[in-house]
Coordinates of C-alpha atoms and ligand atoms in Angstrom, one line a residue:
M1165 CA -8.4 17.3 -39.9
A1166 CA -5.3 18.2 -42.0
S1167 CA -3.1 16.8 -39.6
V1168 CA -5.2 13.6 -39.2
L1169 CA -5.1 13.0 -42.8
A1170 CA -1.4 13.7 -42.9
A1171 CA -0.9 11.1 -40.1
I1172 CA -2.9 8.5 -42.1
L1173 CA -1.0 9.1 -45.3
A1174 CA 2.1 9.0 -43.5
L1175 CA 1.3 5.5 -42.3
R1176 CA 0.3 4.4 -45.7
D1177 CA 3.5 5.5 -46.8
A1178 CA 5.4 3.7 -44.2
G1179 CA 3.7 0.5 -45.5
A1180 CA 0.9 0.1 -43.3
S1181 CA -1.7 -2.2 -44.9
G1182 CA -4.7 -0.4 -43.0
V1183 CA -5.2 2.3 -40.5
L1184 CA -7.5 2.3 -37.7
L1185 CA -8.7 5.6 -35.9
I1186 CA -9.8 5.3 -32.5
V1187 CA -11.7 8.4 -31.7
K1188 CA -13.5 9.6 -28.5
N1189 CA -17.1 10.5 -28.8
Y1190 CA -17.1 14.3 -29.1
T1191 CA -18.8 15.9 -31.8
G1192 CA -15.7 17.9 -33.2
D1193 CA -13.7 14.8 -33.0
R1194 CA -16.3 12.7 -34.9
L1195 CA -16.7 15.3 -37.6
N1196 CA -12.9 16.1 -38.3
F1197 CA -11.6 12.3 -37.9
G1198 CA -14.7 11.3 -40.2
L1199 CA -13.9 13.6 -42.8
A1200 CA -10.2 12.7 -42.8
V1201 CA -11.3 8.9 -43.2
E1202 CA -13.4 9.9 -46.2
Q1203 CA -10.6 11.8 -47.9
A1204 CA -8.1 9.0 -47.1
R1205 CA -10.5 6.5 -48.6
N1206 CA -10.8 8.5 -51.7
R1207 CA -7.0 8.3 -51.9
G1208 CA -7.4 4.4 -51.7
V1209 CA -6.0 3.9 -48.2
A1210 CA -7.9 1.1 -46.2
V1211 CA -8.9 3.2 -43.3
D1212 CA -11.7 2.6 -40.7
M1213 CA -12.8 4.4 -37.3
V1214 CA -14.2 3.3 -34.1
I1215 CA -16.0 5.6 -31.7
V1216 CA -15.3 5.0 -27.9
A1217 CA -18.3 6.2 -25.8
D1218 CA -17.3 4.7 -22.4
D1219 CA -18.8 7.3 -20.2
C1220 CA -21.2 6.0 -17.5
A1221 CA -22.3 9.5 -16.2
F1222 CA -25.7 10.0 -17.7
S1223 CA -28.7 8.5 -15.9
Q1224 CA -31.0 10.1 -18.3
P1225 CA -31.0 9.9 -22.1
S1226 CA -29.0 12.9 -22.9
K1227 CA -28.4 14.9 -26.0
A1228 CA -24.8 15.2 -25.6
G1229 CA -24.3 11.3 -25.8
R1230 CA -21.8 9.4 -23.9
R1231 CA -18.2 10.5 -24.3
G1232 CA -15.0 8.9 -24.7
L1233 CA -13.0 8.8 -21.6
C1234 CA -10.1 6.7 -20.1
G1235 CA -11.5 3.4 -21.3
T1236 CA -10.1 4.4 -24.7
V1237 CA -6.7 3.3 -23.2
F1238 CA -8.1 -0.2 -23.2
V1239 CA -9.2 0.0 -26.7
H1240 CA -5.7 1.1 -27.8
K1241 CA -4.2 -1.7 -26.3
L1242 CA -6.6 -4.5 -27.6
A1243 CA -6.3 -3.0 -31.0
G1244 CA -2.6 -2.6 -30.9
A1245 CA -2.1 -6.2 -29.8
L1246 CA -4.4 -7.6 -32.5
A1247 CA -2.6 -5.3 -35.2
A1248 CA 0.9 -6.5 -34.0
E1249 CA -0.4 -10.1 -34.6
G1250 CA -1.1 -9.1 -38.1
R1251 CA -4.9 -9.4 -38.0
P1252 CA -6.8 -7.8 -40.9
L1253 CA -8.3 -4.4 -40.3
E1254 CA -11.9 -5.7 -40.6
E1255 CA -11.2 -8.2 -38.0
I1256 CA -9.5 -5.9 -35.7
V1257 CA -12.7 -3.4 -36.0
C1258 CA -14.9 -6.3 -35.3
Q1259 CA -13.4 -7.4 -32.1
V1260 CA -12.7 -3.8 -30.9
K1261 CA -16.5 -3.2 -31.5
E1262 CA -17.3 -6.2 -29.3
A1263 CA -15.0 -5.0 -26.5
L1264 CA -16.4 -1.4 -26.8
K1265 CA -19.8 -2.8 -25.4
N1266 CA -18.1 -4.0 -22.3
I1267 CA -16.3 -1.0 -21.0
G1268 CA -17.4 1.9 -18.6
T1269 CA -15.7 4.9 -16.9
L1270 CA -16.7 7.4 -14.5
G1271 CA -14.6 10.3 -13.0
V1272 CA -14.9 12.3 -9.9
S1273 CA -13.0 15.6 -9.0
L1274 CA -12.2 17.7 -6.3
S1275 CA -11.0 20.5 -8.6
P1276 CA -11.6 21.9 -11.8
C1277 CA -8.8 21.9 -14.6
S1278 CA -7.4 25.1 -15.5
V1279 CA -5.8 25.7 -18.8
P1280 CA -2.8 27.8 -18.4
G1281 CA -3.6 31.4 -18.8
C1282 CA -7.5 30.6 -18.6
L1283 CA -9.8 30.7 -15.5
P1284 CA -10.7 27.4 -14.1
S1285 CA -13.2 25.6 -16.3
F1286 CA -16.0 25.6 -13.5
D1287 CA -16.2 26.6 -9.8
L1288 CA -16.0 24.0 -7.0
P1289 CA -16.6 25.2 -3.5
P1290 CA -14.3 23.4 -0.9
G1291 CA -15.7 20.4 0.6
E1292 CA -17.7 19.3 -2.6
M1293 CA -16.8 16.8 -5.4
E1294 CA -17.9 16.9 -9.0
L1295 CA -19.0 13.3 -10.2
G1296 CA -19.1 12.3 -13.8
L1297 CA -17.0 15.0 -15.7
G1298 CA -15.3 14.9 -18.9
I1299 CA -11.7 15.1 -19.9
H1300 CA -11.9 18.6 -21.4
G1301 CA -12.8 20.3 -18.3
E1302 CA -16.6 19.9 -18.7
P1303 CA -18.3 20.0 -15.5
G1304 CA -19.9 16.6 -14.1
I1305 CA -23.6 15.5 -13.7
K1306 CA -23.7 16.2 -10.0
R1307 CA -22.1 17.4 -7.0
L1308 CA -21.5 15.3 -3.8
K1309 CA -20.0 16.2 -0.5
V1310 CA -16.3 15.1 -0.1
A1311 CA -16.3 11.8 1.6
T1312 CA -13.9 8.9 2.4
A1313 CA -12.1 7.2 -0.5
D1314 CA -14.3 4.0 0.3
E1315 CA -17.7 5.9 0.1
V1316 CA -16.5 7.8 -3.0
V1317 CA -15.7 4.6 -4.8
N1318 CA -18.6 2.9 -3.8
N1319 CA -20.9 5.5 -4.9
M1320 CA -18.9 5.6 -8.2
I1321 CA -19.4 1.9 -8.9
D1322 CA -22.9 2.1 -7.8
H1323 CA -23.8 4.8 -10.3
M1324 CA -21.6 3.1 -13.0
T1325 CA -23.4 -0.3 -12.7
N1326 CA -26.9 0.8 -11.8
P1327 CA -29.3 -0.8 -14.4
A1328 CA -31.8 2.0 -14.1
S1329 CA -29.2 4.3 -15.5
Q1330 CA -29.1 5.0 -19.2
S1331 CA -25.3 4.8 -19.6
H1332 CA -24.6 1.8 -17.1
L1333 CA -22.1 -1.0 -17.6
A1334 CA -23.9 -4.2 -16.8
L1335 CA -21.8 -5.9 -14.1
K1336 CA -22.8 -8.9 -12.0
S1337 CA -21.4 -11.2 -9.3
G1338 CA -19.1 -13.7 -11.0
D1339 CA -17.8 -11.3 -13.7
S1340 CA -14.2 -10.8 -14.3
V1341 CA -12.9 -7.3 -15.1
V1342 CA -9.8 -5.2 -16.0
L1343 CA -9.7 -2.0 -13.7
C1344 CA -7.9 1.2 -14.7
V1345 CA -7.6 3.9 -11.9
N1346 CA -6.7 6.9 -13.7
N1347 CA -5.2 9.9 -12.2
L1348 CA -6.8 13.0 -13.7
G1349 CA -3.5 14.9 -13.2
A1350 CA -3.0 16.3 -9.6
L1351 CA -3.4 13.2 -7.2
S1352 CA -0.2 12.0 -5.4
R1353 CA 0.8 8.2 -5.6
L1354 CA -0.4 7.9 -2.0
E1355 CA -4.1 9.0 -2.9
M1356 CA -4.0 7.0 -6.1
A1357 CA -2.9 3.8 -4.0
V1358 CA -5.6 4.5 -1.5
V1359 CA -8.5 4.9 -4.4
T1360 CA -6.9 1.6 -6.1
R1361 CA -7.2 -0.3 -2.9
A1362 CA -10.8 0.8 -2.3
A1363 CA -11.8 0.3 -5.8
I1364 CA -10.3 -3.5 -5.6
S1365 CA -11.8 -4.2 -2.5
C1366 CA -15.2 -2.6 -3.4
L1367 CA -15.4 -4.7 -6.8
E1368 CA -14.5 -7.9 -4.9
G1369 CA -17.0 -7.3 -2.2
R1370 CA -19.5 -7.5 -5.0
G1371 CA -18.2 -10.8 -6.0
V1372 CA -16.6 -9.4 -9.2
Q1373 CA -13.1 -10.8 -10.1
V1374 CA -10.5 -8.0 -10.5
A1375 CA -8.4 -9.8 -13.1
R1376 CA -5.9 -7.0 -13.9
V1377 CA -5.3 -3.5 -12.4
M1378 CA -3.5 -0.6 -13.8
S1379 CA -3.2 2.7 -11.7
G1380 CA -1.5 5.7 -12.8
S1381 CA -1.9 8.6 -15.1
F1382 CA -3.1 7.5 -18.3
M1383 CA -5.6 10.2 -19.6
T1384 CA -5.5 13.4 -17.7
S1385 CA -7.2 16.7 -17.6
L1386 CA -4.2 18.9 -17.1
E1387 CA -3.8 19.3 -13.2
M1388 CA -7.3 18.3 -12.2
A1389 CA -7.4 16.6 -8.7
G1390 CA -9.6 13.8 -9.5
V1391 CA -9.7 10.3 -10.6
S1392 CA -11.5 8.1 -13.0
L1393 CA -12.5 4.5 -12.8
S1394 CA -12.5 2.3 -16.0
L1395 CA -13.8 -1.1 -16.2
M1396 CA -13.7 -3.6 -18.9
K1397 CA -15.3 -7.1 -18.7
A1398 CA -13.0 -9.5 -19.6
N1399 CA -12.7 -13.1 -21.0
Q1400 CA -9.7 -15.2 -21.9
E1401 CA -9.2 -13.4 -25.2
V1402 CA -9.4 -9.9 -23.8
L1403 CA -6.9 -10.7 -21.0
R1404 CA -4.6 -12.4 -23.6
L1405 CA -4.4 -9.1 -25.7
F1406 CA -4.3 -6.9 -22.6
D1407 CA -1.2 -8.8 -21.5
A1408 CA 0.6 -8.7 -24.8
K1409 CA 4.0 -7.4 -24.7
T1410 CA 4.3 -3.8 -25.7
S1411 CA 7.1 -1.5 -25.8
A1412 CA 4.8 1.8 -25.7
P1413 CA 6.6 3.8 -23.3
A1414 CA 3.3 4.9 -21.3
W1415 CA 2.1 1.3 -20.8
P1416 CA 2.6 0.0 -17.2
N1417 CA 4.5 -3.3 -18.0
Q1418 CA 6.6 -3.5 -14.7
S1419 CA 5.5 -6.4 -12.4
G1420 CA 3.7 -5.1 -9.5
V1421 CA 1.6 -2.6 -11.5
R1422 CA -0.6 -5.5 -12.5
V1423 CA -2.1 -7.9 -9.9
S1424 CA -4.1 -10.9 -10.5
G1425 CA -7.5 -11.0 -8.9
R1426 CA -6.7 -12.5 -5.5
S1427 CA -7.5 -10.5 -2.3
Y1428 CA -4.2 -9.4 -0.9
T1429 CA -5.5 -7.3 1.9
L1430 CA -3.3 -8.0 4.8
D1431 CA -4.7 -9.8 7.9
P1432 CA -4.8 -7.8 10.8
P1433 CA -2.1 -8.3 13.2
A1434 CA -3.0 -11.2 15.7
V1435 CA -2.7 -9.0 18.7
G1436 CA -5.5 -9.6 21.4
T1437 CA -6.3 -13.1 20.0
D1438 CA -7.6 -15.1 22.8
V1439 CA -4.9 -17.5 23.9
S1440 CA -7.0 -19.0 26.4
S1441 CA -7.4 -22.1 24.4
Q1442 CA -3.6 -22.5 24.4
S1443 CA -2.2 -24.9 27.0
E1444 CA -0.6 -23.5 30.1
G1445 CA 2.8 -25.1 30.9
P1446 CA 5.0 -25.3 34.0
L1447 CA 7.0 -22.1 32.6
S1448 CA 3.7 -20.0 32.4
G1449 CA 3.8 -18.9 36.0
V1450 CA 7.5 -18.0 35.9
M1451 CA 7.2 -16.0 32.7
A1452 CA 4.1 -14.2 33.9
N1453 CA 6.0 -13.2 37.1
T1454 CA 9.0 -12.0 35.2
L1455 CA 6.8 -10.1 32.8
E1456 CA 5.2 -8.3 35.7
M1457 CA 8.6 -7.4 37.0
V1458 CA 9.7 -6.2 33.9
C1459 CA 6.8 -4.0 33.4
S1460 CA 6.7 -2.6 36.8
S1461 CA 10.3 -1.4 36.9
L1462 CA 9.7 0.1 33.5
L1463 CA 7.0 2.2 34.9
Q1464 CA 8.7 3.0 38.1
R1465 CA 11.7 4.6 35.8
Q1466 CA 9.5 6.1 33.3
E1467 CA 10.3 9.8 34.4
E1468 CA 14.0 8.9 34.7
L1469 CA 14.1 7.7 31.1
N1470 CA 12.1 10.6 29.7
S1471 CA 14.6 13.1 31.1
L1472 CA 17.5 11.2 29.8
D1473 CA 15.9 11.2 26.5
R1474 CA 15.4 14.8 26.6
A1475 CA 19.1 15.4 26.3
S1476 CA 19.1 13.6 22.9
G1477 CA 15.7 13.0 21.5
D1478 CA 12.2 14.1 22.1
G1479 CA 11.9 13.1 25.7
D1480 CA 9.5 10.3 25.3
C1481 CA 11.5 7.2 25.7
G1482 CA 10.0 6.5 29.3
N1483 CA 6.5 7.1 27.9
T1484 CA 7.0 4.6 25.2
H1485 CA 8.4 1.9 27.2
A1486 CA 5.4 2.7 29.7
Q1487 CA 3.1 2.4 27.0
A1488 CA 4.2 -1.0 26.2
A1489 CA 4.5 -2.1 30.0
K1490 CA 0.9 -1.0 30.3
A1491 CA -0.2 -2.9 27.4
I1492 CA 1.5 -6.0 28.4
L1493 CA 0.1 -5.8 32.0
E1494 CA -3.3 -5.4 30.6
W1495 CA -2.9 -8.6 28.2
L1496 CA -1.3 -10.5 31.2
H1497 CA -4.6 -9.7 33.2
S1498 CA -6.9 -11.1 30.7
H1499 CA -5.0 -13.9 29.0
V1500 CA -3.2 -17.2 30.2
V1501 CA 0.4 -16.9 29.4
P1502 CA 1.2 -19.8 26.9
G1503 CA 3.6 -22.4 28.0
C1504 CA 5.6 -22.3 25.1
P1505 CA 8.1 -19.3 25.3
G1506 CA 8.3 -19.1 21.6
Q1507 CA 4.5 -18.4 21.2
L1508 CA 4.9 -16.0 24.1
M1509 CA 7.5 -14.0 22.3
S1510 CA 5.5 -13.8 19.2
T1511 CA 2.4 -12.5 21.1
L1512 CA 4.6 -9.9 22.8
A1513 CA 6.0 -9.0 19.4
G1514 CA 2.6 -8.2 18.1
L1515 CA 1.6 -6.4 21.3
V1516 CA 4.7 -4.2 21.3
Q1517 CA 4.5 -3.4 17.6
E1518 CA 1.1 -2.3 17.9
R1519 CA 0.9 -0.5 21.1
M1520 CA 4.4 0.8 21.6
G1521 CA 4.9 2.2 18.2
G1522 CA 7.9 4.3 16.7
S1523 CA 11.4 2.9 16.2
S1524 CA 11.5 1.4 19.7
G1525 CA 8.4 -0.7 19.1
A1526 CA 9.7 -1.9 15.9
L1527 CA 13.1 -2.8 17.4
Y1528 CA 11.9 -4.6 20.2
S1529 CA 9.3 -6.4 17.9
L1530 CA 12.1 -7.4 15.6
F1531 CA 14.0 -8.8 18.6
L1532 CA 11.0 -10.8 19.9
T1533 CA 10.2 -12.0 16.6
A1534 CA 13.4 -13.2 15.7
A1535 CA 14.0 -14.7 19.4
A1536 CA 10.7 -16.5 19.0
V1537 CA 12.0 -18.9 16.4
P1538 CA 14.6 -21.0 18.4
L1539 CA 12.1 -21.1 21.2
K1540 CA 9.4 -22.6 19.4
D1541 CA 10.0 -26.3 20.2
H1542 CA 12.6 -25.9 23.1
C1543 CA 13.2 -24.0 26.2
H1544 CA 16.5 -25.2 27.5
P1545 CA 19.1 -22.6 28.2
A1546 CA 21.0 -23.0 25.0
A1547 CA 17.8 -22.2 23.1
W1548 CA 17.3 -19.1 25.1
A1549 CA 21.0 -18.2 24.4
T1550 CA 20.4 -18.8 20.6
A1551 CA 17.2 -16.6 20.8
M1552 CA 18.9 -13.7 22.4
H1553 CA 21.5 -14.0 19.7
A1554 CA 19.1 -14.1 17.0
G1555 CA 17.1 -11.2 18.4
T1556 CA 20.2 -8.9 18.8
E1557 CA 21.2 -10.0 15.2
A1558 CA 17.7 -8.9 13.6
I1559 CA 18.1 -5.7 15.4
R1560 CA 21.6 -5.0 14.0
R1561 CA 20.6 -6.1 10.7
Y1562 CA 17.7 -3.9 10.3
G1563 CA 18.5 -1.2 12.6
G1564 CA 21.9 -0.7 11.0
A1565 CA 23.4 -0.4 14.6
D1566 CA 26.4 -2.0 16.0
P1567 CA 27.6 -2.4 19.6
G1568 CA 29.5 0.8 20.4
D1569 CA 27.3 3.0 18.4
R1570 CA 25.4 4.5 21.1
T1571 CA 22.1 2.7 20.8
M1572 CA 20.1 0.2 22.6
V1573 CA 22.5 -2.4 21.1
R1574 CA 25.0 -3.2 23.9
T1575 CA 24.5 -7.0 24.0
P1576 CA 27.5 -9.2 24.1
K1577 CA 27.3 -12.2 21.8
M1578 CA 25.8 -15.1 23.6
V1579 CA 27.0 -18.7 23.3
P1580 CA 25.1 -21.7 24.2
C1581 CA 25.9 -23.1 27.9
S1582 CA 24.8 -25.4 30.2
L1583 CA 22.0 -24.4 32.9
S1584 CA 24.5 -23.6 35.8
T1585 CA 26.4 -21.2 33.6
W1586 CA 23.2 -19.8 32.3
Y1587 CA 22.4 -18.0 35.6
Q1588 CA 25.9 -16.7 35.9
L1589 CA 25.8 -15.6 32.4
V1590 CA 22.4 -13.8 33.1
H1591 CA 24.0 -12.1 36.1
I1592 CA 27.1 -11.1 34.2
R1593 CA 24.9 -9.9 31.4
V1594 CA 22.8 -7.7 33.6
C1595 CA 25.8 -6.1 35.2
R1596 CA 27.3 -5.7 31.7
S1597 CA 24.5 -4.2 30.3
E1598 CA 24.3 -1.7 33.2
L1599 CA 27.8 -1.0 32.8
G1600 CA 27.2 -0.7 29.0
A1601 CA 24.5 1.6 29.4
E1602 CA 26.4 3.9 31.6
S1603 CA 29.2 3.6 29.2
T1604 CA 27.1 4.8 26.1
R1605 CA 27.7 8.1 27.9
D1606 CA 31.1 8.1 26.2
L1607 CA 30.2 7.0 22.7
I1608 CA 29.7 8.8 19.8
A1609 CA 26.1 8.2 18.3
R1610 CA 26.5 6.7 14.9
A1611 CA 23.1 5.6 14.2
G1612 CA 19.7 6.1 15.8
R1613 CA 18.1 9.6 16.6
A1614 CA 20.9 10.8 18.8
S1615 CA 23.4 10.5 15.8
Y1616 CA 21.6 13.9 14.5
I1617 CA 22.6 15.7 17.7
A1618 CA 26.0 17.3 18.0
T1619 CA 28.4 15.1 20.0
E1620 CA 29.1 17.4 22.7
R1621 CA 25.5 18.0 23.7
V1622 CA 25.1 14.3 24.3
T1623 CA 26.7 13.5 27.6
L1624 CA 24.1 11.2 29.4
P1625 CA 23.8 7.5 29.0
D1626 CA 21.5 6.5 26.1
P1627 CA 17.9 6.0 27.4
G1628 CA 17.3 2.9 25.2
A1629 CA 20.4 1.3 26.5
V1630 CA 19.3 2.2 30.1
A1631 CA 15.6 0.7 29.4
I1632 CA 17.3 -2.5 28.3
A1633 CA 19.6 -3.0 31.3
T1634 CA 16.4 -2.1 33.5
I1635 CA 14.7 -5.0 31.6
L1636 CA 17.4 -7.5 32.2
R1637 CA 17.8 -6.6 35.7
A1638 CA 14.2 -7.2 36.4
V1639 CA 14.3 -10.4 34.5
F1640 CA 17.5 -11.6 36.6
Q1641 CA 15.7 -10.5 39.9
S1642 CA 12.6 -12.2 39.2
E1643 CA 14.3 -15.7 39.0
Ligands
NAG142 C1 -21.8 9.9 -29.2 O1 -22.4 11.0 -28.8 C2 -23.6 11.3 -29.7 C3 -24.1 12.6 -29.3 O2 -23.0 13.7 -29.5 C4 -24.6 10.4 -29.4 O3 -26.0 10.5 -30.1 C5 -24.2 8.9 -29.8 O4 -25.2 7.9 -29.2 C6 -22.9 8.8 -29.0 N1 -22.4 7.5 -29.4 C7 -22.4 6.3 -28.8 C8 -21.6 5.2 -29.5 O5 -22.8 6.3 -27.5
NAG143 C1 8.1 -3.5 -21.2 O1 8.6 -2.3 -21.9 C2 10.0 -2.6 -22.5 C3 10.4 -1.3 -23.2 O2 10.1 -0.1 -22.5 C4 9.9 -3.6 -23.3 O3 11.3 -4.1 -23.7 C5 9.3 -5.0 -22.7 O4 9.2 -6.1 -23.7 C6 7.9 -4.5 -22.1 N1 7.4 -5.8 -21.5 C7 6.0 -6.2 -21.6 C8 5.6 -7.1 -20.8 O5 5.3 -5.7 -22.3

């Protein structure tokens, strides 16, 4: 009590025209802060107090009453923004009281909190979660079995908004809310991101517009491994105050912390989409044959590639290529190869990315994605040459490897050329790349996986380069 009073008087002495206390609804707090308010008033300070009771835990009327939880952070922000605008104390109190009716919070935890030097505040067997707890280590209102983030969040929002529950927040489709996902102390950023995503999609699934999101540690219970969700129904005025500039160090004001209420879930990759509606062209047959050749030669050399890879990597180079080859063959047998090479490249990029995996999957996918662009509207030899060049450049840009670094990048720069020289060039390329693969034997790995291995232990050709040579040889022979 004495420190609260001292703080109020310090503010008065610093020239504050009024002081507002924002108090969470705990009996001890109400009493001590209330007493300080009375004493400050006796000394002529304009002081007022609002009680935050945003707890949505209780379904039945309870003697303990709704506690103040993380929704208090919203109240601090709104009141602070109003004060910064120079609004009089009575007006701030009035607006804050209005906002309080529209705030609700519920927490869930996988562990109790433990005050340093004390035993845990309650026992929680493994595999169980505590729902509806307070911030001082009080246990919750019920135990649940551990479930997925989506299920838990769905459960929490059901409970928070259930009209049959005494302490619910009335929320309906069409409402707009500010969401705060609060780390109770021990969750990792990864877990926080998973819960945040689940909360946004759960709310949006109920037709609620998520106007703003904040996610992080705002009101913790020491190292409790749990999370609370706070919702504040928002109108234009509430959002304006929420968005007001502040230099408060704990306020998340970087872009990216707040998002506006659009759905930003990624569309699933367009792999396996039915291309049968796409027109077959004169090239379809040729390209299908070529792909079959490429895939079967990769499958033939699976073991050889694996054994080369065992010398410098984890021995799965043949397997990953075989995986991609099988996926492509499977796709070939159930789809019509599009007549446009650019479209084919894009489809292959998606397939490889999804089914091949690892760095090789990403590298091939990068190559194919970049190569698809010049081939979108053209398929003359010069466009193919540009495409090969664009693909190689993309690998170099993101893979950080250059020719000579003992990686799959052994491709000489291609120049646009006429059809007759194209075939010659392809042949030269095939021989060059076979030579190139062979010559990686003598290179020092400066990028890629082999770069972590002592040079004297890497004496065989690079398996990735051998795989590329295999692909090019198959392409050439199928023509
Ligand atoms: C605060 O808690 C008390 C019980 O301690 C309860 O009677 C009261 O209704 C609660 N206040 C609010 C605003 O819910
Ligand atoms: C973010 O915080 C910095 C100081 O930490 C402040 O200068 C800046 O104005 C703040 N931005 C917003 C949008 O509140």
